[in-house]
CSV table of C-alpha atoms in Angstrom, one decimal:
chain,number,residue,atom,x,y,z
A,27,UNK,CA,-8.8,-41.3,67.5
A,28,UNK,CA,-6.3,-38.8,66.6
A,29,UNK,CA,-4.0,-39.8,63.7
A,30,UNK,CA,-0.5,-41.0,64.5
A,31,UNK,CA,2.3,-39.1,62.7
A,32,UNK,CA,6.1,-38.9,62.7
A,33,UNK,CA,8.2,-38.0,65.7
A,34,UNK,CA,7.4,-34.6,67.2
A,35,UNK,CA,4.3,-34.1,65.2
A,36,UNK,CA,1.6,-32.2,67.0
A,37,UNK,CA,-2.1,-32.8,66.5
A,38,UNK,CA,-4.2,-29.6,66.6
A,39,UNK,CA,-7.9,-29.1,66.5
A,40,UNK,CA,-9.3,-26.5,64.1
A,41,UNK,CA,-11.4,-23.9,65.8
A,42,UNK,CA,-13.3,-23.1,62.6
A,43,UNK,CA,-13.9,-26.7,61.6
A,44,UNK,CA,-14.0,-28.8,64.8
A,45,UNK,CA,-14.2,-32.2,63.0
A,46,UNK,CA,-10.8,-31.7,61.2
A,47,UNK,CA,-7.5,-32.8,62.6
A,48,UNK,CA,-4.3,-31.3,61.3
A,49,UNK,CA,-0.9,-32.8,62.1
A,50,UNK,CA,1.9,-30.3,62.2
A,51,UNK,CA,4.9,-31.9,60.4
A,52,UNK,CA,7.1,-29.0,59.3
A,53,UNK,CA,9.5,-29.4,56.4
A,54,UNK,CA,13.1,-28.4,56.9
A,55,UNK,CA,13.5,-24.7,56.3
A,56,UNK,CA,17.0,-23.2,56.4
A,57,UNK,CA,18.3,-19.7,56.0
A,58,UNK,CA,19.6,-20.7,52.6
A,59,UNK,CA,16.2,-22.0,51.6
A,60,UNK,CA,14.6,-18.7,52.8
A,61,UNK,CA,17.1,-16.8,50.6
A,62,UNK,CA,16.5,-19.0,47.5
A,63,UNK,CA,12.7,-18.8,47.9
A,64,UNK,CA,12.8,-15.0,48.2
A,65,UNK,CA,15.0,-14.9,45.1
A,66,UNK,CA,12.5,-17.1,43.3
A,67,UNK,CA,9.7,-14.8,44.3
A,68,UNK,CA,11.5,-11.7,43.0
A,69,UNK,CA,12.2,-13.3,39.7
A,70,UNK,CA,8.8,-14.8,39.0
A,71,UNK,CA,6.1,-12.6,40.7
A,72,UNK,CA,7.4,-9.5,42.6
A,73,UNK,CA,10.8,-7.9,42.0
A,74,UNK,CA,10.3,-5.8,45.1
A,75,UNK,CA,9.4,-8.6,47.5
A,76,UNK,CA,11.0,-8.3,50.9
A,77,UNK,CA,9.7,-11.5,52.5
A,78,UNK,CA,7.7,-14.7,51.7
A,79,UNK,CA,4.4,-13.6,53.3
A,80,UNK,CA,1.4,-14.3,51.1
A,81,UNK,CA,-2.3,-13.5,51.3
A,82,UNK,CA,-4.1,-16.8,50.2
A,83,UNK,CA,-6.6,-16.4,47.4
A,84,UNK,CA,-6.4,-19.8,45.7
A,85,UNK,CA,-6.2,-23.4,46.9
A,86,UNK,CA,-4.5,-25.7,44.4
A,87,UNK,CA,-4.9,-29.4,44.8
A,88,UNK,CA,-2.1,-31.8,43.6
A,89,UNK,CA,-1.0,-35.4,43.8
A,90,UNK,CA,2.5,-36.7,44.6
A,91,UNK,CA,2.6,-39.5,42.0
A,92,UNK,CA,4.2,-41.5,44.8
A,93,UNK,CA,2.8,-43.8,47.5
A,94,UNK,CA,4.5,-42.6,50.7
A,95,UNK,CA,3.9,-39.5,52.8
A,96,UNK,CA,7.2,-40.0,54.5
A,97,UNK,CA,9.0,-40.1,51.1
A,98,UNK,CA,7.2,-37.0,50.0
A,99,UNK,CA,8.1,-35.2,53.2
A,100,UNK,CA,11.7,-36.3,52.9
A,101,UNK,CA,11.9,-35.0,49.3
A,102,UNK,CA,10.4,-31.6,50.4
A,103,UNK,CA,13.0,-31.4,53.2
A,104,UNK,CA,15.7,-30.8,50.6
A,105,UNK,CA,16.7,-27.2,50.2
A,106,UNK,CA,17.4,-27.2,46.5
A,107,UNK,CA,15.7,-28.9,43.5
A,108,UNK,CA,17.8,-31.5,41.6
A,109,UNK,CA,19.4,-30.3,38.4
A,110,UNK,CA,17.9,-33.3,36.5
A,111,UNK,CA,14.5,-31.5,36.7
A,112,UNK,CA,15.9,-29.2,34.1
A,113,UNK,CA,12.9,-26.9,33.5
A,114,UNK,CA,12.2,-26.2,37.1
A,115,UNK,CA,15.8,-26.0,38.0
A,116,UNK,CA,16.3,-23.3,35.3
A,117,UNK,CA,13.4,-21.3,37.0
A,118,UNK,CA,15.1,-21.3,40.4
A,119,UNK,CA,17.1,-23.5,42.7
A,120,UNK,CA,14.8,-23.5,45.7
A,121,UNK,CA,13.1,-26.9,46.1
A,122,UNK,CA,9.4,-27.5,45.5
A,123,UNK,CA,7.1,-27.7,48.5
A,124,UNK,CA,3.5,-27.5,49.6
A,125,UNK,CA,1.6,-26.3,52.6
A,126,UNK,CA,-0.3,-29.5,53.2
A,127,UNK,CA,0.1,-33.2,52.5
A,128,UNK,CA,-2.9,-35.6,52.7
A,129,UNK,CA,-2.0,-39.2,53.3
A,130,UNK,CA,-4.0,-42.1,51.8
A,131,UNK,CA,-5.9,-42.7,55.1
A,132,UNK,CA,-7.0,-39.1,55.1
A,133,UNK,CA,-4.5,-37.8,57.6
A,134,UNK,CA,-3.8,-34.1,57.0
A,135,UNK,CA,-0.2,-32.9,57.6
A,136,UNK,CA,0.7,-29.2,57.7
A,137,UNK,CA,4.2,-28.9,56.2
A,138,UNK,CA,4.5,-25.1,56.4
A,139,UNK,CA,2.4,-22.1,57.4
A,140,UNK,CA,-0.3,-21.3,54.7
A,141,UNK,CA,0.7,-17.6,54.8
A,142,UNK,CA,4.2,-18.4,53.7
A,143,UNK,CA,5.1,-18.9,50.0
A,144,UNK,CA,5.6,-22.4,48.9
A,145,UNK,CA,6.9,-23.4,45.4
A,146,UNK,CA,4.1,-25.7,44.2
A,147,UNK,CA,2.4,-24.1,41.2
A,148,UNK,CA,3.8,-21.9,38.5
A,149,UNK,CA,1.9,-18.6,38.5
A,150,UNK,CA,0.1,-19.1,41.8
A,151,UNK,CA,2.9,-19.4,44.3
A,152,UNK,CA,2.5,-15.8,45.4
A,153,UNK,CA,-1.1,-16.3,46.5
A,154,UNK,CA,-1.8,-20.0,46.4
A,155,UNK,CA,-2.0,-22.7,49.1
A,156,UNK,CA,-0.8,-26.0,47.8
A,157,UNK,CA,-2.3,-29.3,49.0
A,158,UNK,CA,-0.5,-32.5,47.9
A,159,UNK,CA,-2.2,-35.9,48.0
A,160,UNK,CA,-0.2,-39.1,48.3
A,161,UNK,CA,-0.9,-41.2,45.2
A,162,UNK,CA,-2.0,-40.6,41.6
A,163,UNK,CA,-5.0,-41.5,39.4
A,164,UNK,CA,-3.4,-44.6,37.9
A,165,UNK,CA,-1.2,-47.0,39.9
A,166,UNK,CA,-2.0,-45.7,43.3
A,167,UNK,CA,-5.5,-44.2,42.9
A,168,UNK,CA,-6.5,-41.4,45.3
A,169,UNK,CA,-8.9,-42.6,48.0
A,170,UNK,CA,-12.3,-41.7,49.3
A,171,UNK,CA,-10.6,-40.8,52.6
A,172,UNK,CA,-8.5,-38.2,50.7
A,173,UNK,CA,-11.6,-36.8,49.1
A,174,UNK,CA,-13.2,-36.3,52.5
A,175,UNK,CA,-10.0,-34.8,53.9
A,176,UNK,CA,-9.6,-32.4,51.1
A,177,UNK,CA,-13.2,-31.2,51.5
A,178,UNK,CA,-12.7,-30.7,55.2
A,179,UNK,CA,-9.4,-28.9,54.6
A,180,UNK,CA,-10.7,-26.6,52.0
A,181,UNK,CA,-13.6,-25.7,54.4
A,182,UNK,CA,-11.1,-25.0,57.1
A,183,UNK,CA,-8.9,-22.8,54.9
A,184,UNK,CA,-11.8,-20.8,53.6
A,185,UNK,CA,-12.9,-20.2,57.2
A,186,UNK,CA,-9.4,-19.2,58.3
A,187,UNK,CA,-8.7,-17.1,55.2
A,188,UNK,CA,-11.8,-15.2,53.8
A,189,UNK,CA,-9.5,-13.9,51.0
A,190,UNK,CA,-9.7,-17.3,49.3
A,191,UNK,CA,-12.0,-17.2,46.2
A,192,UNK,CA,-10.7,-20.0,44.0
A,193,UNK,CA,-10.2,-23.8,44.1
A,194,UNK,CA,-8.2,-25.3,41.2
A,195,UNK,CA,-6.7,-28.6,40.3
A,196,UNK,CA,-3.1,-28.3,39.2
A,197,UNK,CA,-4.1,-29.6,35.7
A,198,UNK,CA,-6.4,-26.6,35.3
A,199,UNK,CA,-3.8,-23.9,36.0
A,200,UNK,CA,-2.5,-23.5,32.4
A,201,UNK,CA,-6.1,-22.6,31.4
A,202,UNK,CA,-6.1,-20.0,34.1
A,203,UNK,CA,-3.1,-17.9,32.9
A,204,UNK,CA,-5.2,-14.9,31.7
A,205,UNK,CA,-6.8,-14.5,35.1
A,206,UNK,CA,-5.5,-11.5,37.2
A,207,UNK,CA,-4.6,-13.9,40.0
A,208,UNK,CA,-2.1,-15.7,37.8
A,209,UNK,CA,1.3,-14.0,38.1
A,210,UNK,CA,4.4,-15.2,36.2
A,211,UNK,CA,6.9,-12.7,35.0
A,212,UNK,CA,8.6,-15.1,32.7
A,213,UNK,CA,6.2,-15.8,29.7
A,214,UNK,CA,8.1,-18.9,28.8
A,215,UNK,CA,8.0,-20.5,32.3
A,216,UNK,CA,5.0,-22.8,32.1
A,217,UNK,CA,4.3,-26.5,32.7
A,218,UNK,CA,1.3,-28.6,32.0
A,219,UNK,CA,0.4,-31.0,34.8
A,220,UNK,CA,-2.2,-33.8,35.1
A,221,UNK,CA,-2.8,-33.8,38.8
A,222,UNK,CA,-4.9,-34.4,40.8
A,223,UNK,CA,-7.2,-35.4,37.9
A,224,UNK,CA,-10.7,-34.6,36.8
A,225,UNK,CA,-12.3,-37.4,38.9
A,226,UNK,CA,-10.8,-36.2,42.1
A,227,UNK,CA,-11.6,-32.6,41.5
A,228,UNK,CA,-15.2,-33.5,40.7
A,229,UNK,CA,-15.6,-35.4,43.9
A,230,UNK,CA,-14.0,-32.7,46.1
A,231,UNK,CA,-16.1,-30.0,44.5
A,232,UNK,CA,-19.3,-32.1,45.0
A,233,UNK,CA,-18.6,-31.7,48.7
A,234,UNK,CA,-18.2,-28.0,48.5
A,235,UNK,CA,-21.2,-26.8,46.5
A,236,UNK,CA,-22.4,-24.5,49.3
A,237,UNK,CA,-19.2,-22.5,49.1
A,238,UNK,CA,-18.8,-19.7,46.6
A,239,UNK,CA,-15.5,-20.9,45.3
A,240,UNK,CA,-14.6,-20.2,41.7
A,241,UNK,CA,-13.1,-23.0,39.6
A,242,UNK,CA,-12.9,-24.0,36.0
A,243,UNK,CA,-15.1,-27.0,36.5
A,244,UNK,CA,-14.3,-28.3,33.1
A,245,UNK,CA,-14.3,-32.1,32.6
A,246,UNK,CA,-11.5,-32.5,30.2
A,247,UNK,CA,-11.6,-36.1,29.2
A,248,UNK,CA,-8.2,-36.0,27.7
A,249,UNK,CA,-6.5,-35.7,31.1
């Protein structure tokens, strides 16, 4: 059966991957948010950017560290990031966001078009598709259903966007800063994240061994 989502959500079948269901659940996107996002892009990756269009080359997997898809969506709906997140706020006022959100039962929500820039990962916003997973690897451990959903979603994205060459966990990105795909004009603007964890990345990658995706594939036991 098709997953049940919030009001006005639309379930669509993927042509490239007929077994995947994606629920469109767009985050609030105002003209002010558009302006702030473009300002962020000009400061951090492309001073001459005229819009927020991206060519996806990387898929970055995350976790929310919360237990509610609705709560995450509600947070992403905010136009600006809260000043209490001092480092991120200093880097730009536009709120964080991601392209997809995977609930604990494996439901995949599309929050925004994957060819539009989201603020989800320092250095890879200009070419990265962000996938958030509800939960963490401690109190609310990511589920097998989420592993399967991420595998299916990555397959769908690679089929839709042949330009995608890399799959990374957010925790791996700070070891990726010397790669030409990483673009951050402020050399001091960095953050080291633990998500979505080594275990989750290992399981997702195990389901994608037939795809020629580049990743660090380093089992860092300290994370």
